[in-house]
XYZ file of C-alpha atoms in Angstrom:
301
model
C 19.430 18.232 -13.875
C 18.532 15.987 -10.931
C 15.035 16.323 -9.495
C 14.739 17.823 -6.042
C 12.227 15.971 -3.861
C 10.984 16.799 -0.372
C 10.623 13.818 1.970
C 8.430 14.334 5.051
C 9.191 11.717 7.697
C 12.413 9.748 8.042
C 11.487 6.882 10.312
C 12.854 3.403 9.544
C 10.625 3.119 6.443
C 11.273 6.699 5.418
C 14.996 5.897 5.485
C 14.335 3.216 2.857
C 12.477 5.786 0.749
C 15.398 8.204 1.096
C 17.798 5.446 0.025
C 15.762 4.566 -3.052
C 15.087 8.158 -4.104
C 18.807 8.864 -3.992
C 19.561 5.662 -5.917
C 17.222 6.991 -8.616
C 19.245 10.200 -8.826
C 16.984 12.537 -6.837
C 18.300 15.258 -4.563
C 16.304 14.744 -1.372
C 15.475 17.412 1.199
C 14.094 15.935 4.420
C 11.621 17.075 7.024
C 12.614 15.293 10.255
C 11.576 16.318 13.737
C 13.096 13.777 16.118
C 16.793 13.266 16.748
C 16.529 9.716 15.399
C 14.863 10.877 12.175
C 17.436 13.652 11.723
C 20.236 11.130 12.182
C 18.694 8.803 9.583
C 18.313 11.716 7.155
C 21.921 12.782 7.663
C 23.303 9.260 7.312
C 21.087 8.697 4.253
C 22.546 11.689 2.428
C 19.782 14.308 2.741
C 20.637 17.530 0.921
C 19.060 19.530 3.743
C 17.024 18.876 6.895
C 14.151 21.024 8.186
C 11.613 20.533 10.972
C 8.390 21.519 9.191
C 7.021 20.688 5.714
C 6.504 24.351 4.862
C 10.241 24.938 5.338
C 11.214 22.532 2.546
C 12.940 24.371 -0.330
C 10.796 25.936 -3.064
C 12.995 24.087 -5.559
C 11.309 20.760 -4.622
C 9.426 19.463 -7.682
C 7.443 16.891 -5.706
C 7.000 15.476 -2.237
C 6.864 12.090 -0.529
C 5.034 11.801 2.810
C 6.074 8.940 5.104
C 5.025 10.073 8.559
C 2.661 8.260 10.922
C -0.754 7.492 9.430
C -2.546 9.960 11.684
C -0.335 12.856 10.537
C -0.427 12.214 6.769
C -3.231 14.683 6.150
C -1.536 17.467 8.147
C 1.537 17.139 5.936
C -0.567 17.048 2.773
C -2.529 20.150 3.746
C 0.772 21.960 4.380
C 2.146 20.936 0.968
C -0.912 21.313 -1.293
C -0.421 25.107 -1.748
C 2.882 24.300 -3.534
C 0.827 22.845 -6.415
C 3.231 19.922 -6.934
C 2.698 16.132 -6.922
C 2.552 14.427 -3.521
C 3.134 10.692 -2.992
C 1.850 9.589 0.441
C 2.436 6.296 2.206
C -0.588 4.075 2.730
C -3.125 4.374 4.141
C -3.780 8.033 3.402
C -5.738 8.218 6.661
C -7.862 6.157 9.021
C -10.301 9.074 9.185
C -12.703 8.686 6.269
C -14.403 12.039 6.823
C -11.111 13.927 6.853
C -9.910 12.161 3.695
C -13.145 13.038 1.905
C -12.793 16.652 3.042
C -9.491 17.266 1.255
C -9.807 20.147 -1.224
C -10.477 19.508 -4.903
C -6.867 20.088 -5.974
C -5.855 17.052 -3.901
C -7.513 14.838 -6.527
C -5.030 16.193 -9.078
C -1.922 16.226 -6.910
C -2.146 13.423 -4.302
C -1.338 9.753 -4.950
C -0.964 6.965 -2.395
C 1.902 4.502 -2.160
C 0.580 0.955 -2.383
C 3.777 -0.889 -3.218
C 2.056 -4.203 -3.961
C 0.504 -2.690 -7.068
C 4.068 -2.610 -8.449
C 5.076 -6.120 -7.366
C 5.827 -8.407 -10.359
C 3.858 -11.277 -8.805
C 0.761 -9.141 -8.267
C 1.057 -7.730 -11.782
C 1.154 -11.310 -13.133
C -1.870 -12.373 -11.050
C -3.717 -9.306 -12.339
C -2.830 -10.307 -15.904
C -4.139 -13.845 -15.328
C -7.378 -12.457 -13.910
C -7.874 -9.806 -16.599
C -7.122 -12.071 -19.574
C -9.038 -15.038 -18.082
C -6.227 -17.272 -19.312
C -7.334 -19.798 -16.649
C -11.015 -18.928 -16.894
C -13.019 -16.383 -14.926
C -11.995 -15.468 -11.381
C -13.947 -17.382 -8.735
C -12.291 -16.093 -5.569
C -9.324 -14.445 -3.860
C -7.922 -15.162 -0.400
C -5.354 -12.920 1.296
C -3.478 -13.690 4.523
C -1.343 -11.109 6.319
C -0.346 -12.616 9.647
C 2.416 -11.701 12.072
C 3.356 -10.818 15.617
C 2.755 -7.423 17.203
C 1.928 -3.969 15.948
C 4.822 -1.526 15.898
C 2.562 1.392 14.987
C 1.292 3.265 18.031
C -1.230 5.475 16.261
C -3.446 2.946 14.428
C -4.668 -0.625 14.897
C -3.263 -3.703 13.190
C -6.232 -3.620 10.837
C -5.149 -0.213 9.483
C -1.525 -1.365 9.194
C -2.202 -4.672 7.440
C -5.508 -4.486 5.564
C -4.559 -1.598 3.222
C -2.016 -3.942 1.599
C -4.642 -6.605 0.970
C -7.344 -4.215 -0.181
C -4.893 -2.698 -2.679
C -3.844 -6.175 -3.882
C -7.501 -7.116 -4.354
C -8.023 -3.889 -6.292
C -4.984 -4.588 -8.491
C -5.918 -8.225 -9.222
C -9.681 -7.797 -9.581
C -9.799 -4.321 -11.077
C -12.063 -2.978 -8.363
C -12.243 -2.534 -4.607
C -14.529 -5.339 -3.382
C -17.447 -4.563 -1.080
C -17.299 -5.839 2.531
C -20.189 -8.147 3.380
C -19.135 -9.506 6.813
C -16.258 -9.266 9.309
C -15.283 -10.433 12.778
C -12.508 -9.463 15.166
C -9.226 -11.326 14.982
C -9.309 -13.937 17.726
C -5.497 -14.235 17.878
C -4.375 -10.666 18.515
C -3.852 -9.591 22.130
C -6.006 -6.537 21.517
C -8.130 -8.254 18.860
C -7.459 -5.282 16.608
C -7.110 -7.280 13.415
C -9.996 -8.821 11.497
C -11.221 -11.604 9.288
C -13.359 -10.117 6.539
C -15.409 -11.367 3.624
C -15.908 -9.149 0.611
C -17.469 -9.504 -2.803
C -16.914 -8.087 -6.289
C -19.689 -6.730 -8.500
C -19.550 -10.023 -10.456
C -19.997 -12.044 -7.270
C -16.435 -13.337 -6.761
C -15.670 -13.803 -3.081
C -12.651 -12.248 -1.358
C -11.399 -13.222 2.109
C -8.936 -11.088 4.060
C -7.298 -12.168 7.322
C -5.193 -9.527 9.075
C -3.676 -10.480 12.433
C -0.941 -9.252 14.790
C -1.332 -12.330 17.003
C 0.153 -14.968 14.743
C 3.446 -16.408 16.107
C 5.164 -16.320 12.722
C 4.943 -14.073 9.699
C 2.939 -15.269 6.736
C 1.800 -13.303 3.709
C -0.118 -15.256 1.081
C -2.247 -14.390 -1.931
C -4.328 -17.207 -3.436
C -6.297 -16.622 -6.627
C -8.835 -19.225 -7.727
C -9.923 -19.189 -11.356
C -12.191 -21.677 -13.103
C -9.359 -23.840 -14.435
C -6.532 -23.387 -11.911
C -5.571 -21.917 -8.557
C -2.521 -19.646 -8.185
C -0.540 -18.850 -5.043
C 2.099 -16.249 -4.189
C 3.497 -16.081 -0.672
C 6.286 -14.770 1.480
C 8.315 -17.975 1.185
C 9.276 -16.926 -2.358
C 7.891 -13.712 -3.795
C 9.598 -14.447 -7.123
C 7.519 -17.560 -7.891
C 3.797 -18.113 -8.411
C 2.727 -21.716 -7.856
C -0.325 -22.973 -9.739
C -2.337 -26.183 -9.699
C -4.531 -27.287 -12.578
C -8.068 -28.217 -11.548
C -8.364 -30.841 -14.288
C -5.020 -32.670 -14.052
C -3.821 -31.636 -10.610
C -0.488 -30.737 -12.174
C 1.595 -28.229 -10.247
C 3.614 -25.663 -12.168
C 5.614 -22.556 -11.352
C 5.691 -19.106 -12.908
C 8.857 -17.108 -12.323
C 8.358 -13.381 -11.909
C 10.783 -10.512 -11.419
C 12.187 -9.710 -8.011
C 12.790 -5.961 -8.157
C 11.727 -4.314 -4.919
C 8.312 -2.685 -5.465
C 9.218 0.370 -3.366
C 11.929 1.244 -5.869
C 9.532 0.682 -8.779
C 6.789 2.884 -7.355
C 9.245 5.684 -6.556
C 10.566 5.478 -10.120
C 6.974 5.833 -11.372
C 6.462 8.870 -9.137
C 9.636 10.587 -10.332
C 8.574 9.940 -13.939
C 5.253 11.628 -13.157
C 7.010 14.611 -11.578
C 8.940 14.931 -14.855
C 5.644 15.047 -16.769
C 4.851 11.348 -17.242
C 1.623 9.482 -16.445
C 0.308 9.485 -12.873
C 1.383 6.675 -10.538
C -0.968 4.374 -8.652
C -3.073 5.145 -6.524
C -5.363 8.086 -7.268
C -7.117 9.792 -4.369
C -10.588 8.640 -5.443
C -9.411 4.997 -5.454
C -7.797 5.460 -2.050
C -10.994 6.858 -0.574
C -12.869 3.749 -1.777
C -10.246 1.602 -0.026
C -10.595 3.641 3.177
C -14.361 3.224 2.935
C -13.925 -0.564 2.729
C -11.578 -0.751 5.745
C -13.819 1.576 7.747
C -16.762 -0.738 7.032
C -14.735 -3.834 7.983
C -13.755 -2.126 11.244
C -17.398 -1.296 11.958
C -18.577 -4.840 11.218
C -15.771 -6.435 13.275
C -16.536 -4.241 16.289
C -20.016 -5.763 16.475
C -18.679 -9.315 16.931
């Protein structure tokens, strides 16, 4: 029997989630409030459409929340009494106190969608770091640059930095601690940031998140003792590396399956009784703590 899943929020990204859930065989009931969202749900093949999360059918075995960041927690609070797994888009919230105040059962039921943790290139970089196949990690640099912020409820920092914090967590095995930050000098509203962080072992991490860059660039650069590795938006299916001893450049081919599809597959497997997906609530709260601290540090400069 096909799983029945409730999807809260069918904006442009939610429509992609609806598409992928259906491609994985799920029957999807949608909560959509605007005419545009209802149209996307209808076109995407929703089994039913309601206006409030608590009206989703009792037959739903799990839920995906893809509303605006500032309304994620309202949807989660409405769904928690169902006692079923909830997969929420990142970030869970930009309100650290409210995220910490979620009831205890949320730690069992709520997981956060950080798609980069499922990306084949990030998984390979994490393997290189964990196995020390090129020596110990010495540093990580992450660039997430582009033009404009299409989210009206949160700053560019809260749109962009969660990706990089989750990538750092995946590659380094921990959420690094912010040590300094300054406002993005490129953004019209200066609502991005350049931040420096540090792992417990002392490896440095630099994050640059900007909505004032004239072209899009996403780049992850991992420096180990013996080589430096780079994955960027020019080709997400190839990691380029350069040996520190010989200077030789080589390429590592990785898979190219879309990480959204992979993470939704992991969630459906969990709903069926399998292991939990990334990212647990406790991990997400540590990421929110890091971004909150970066925001505080950047506001002072």
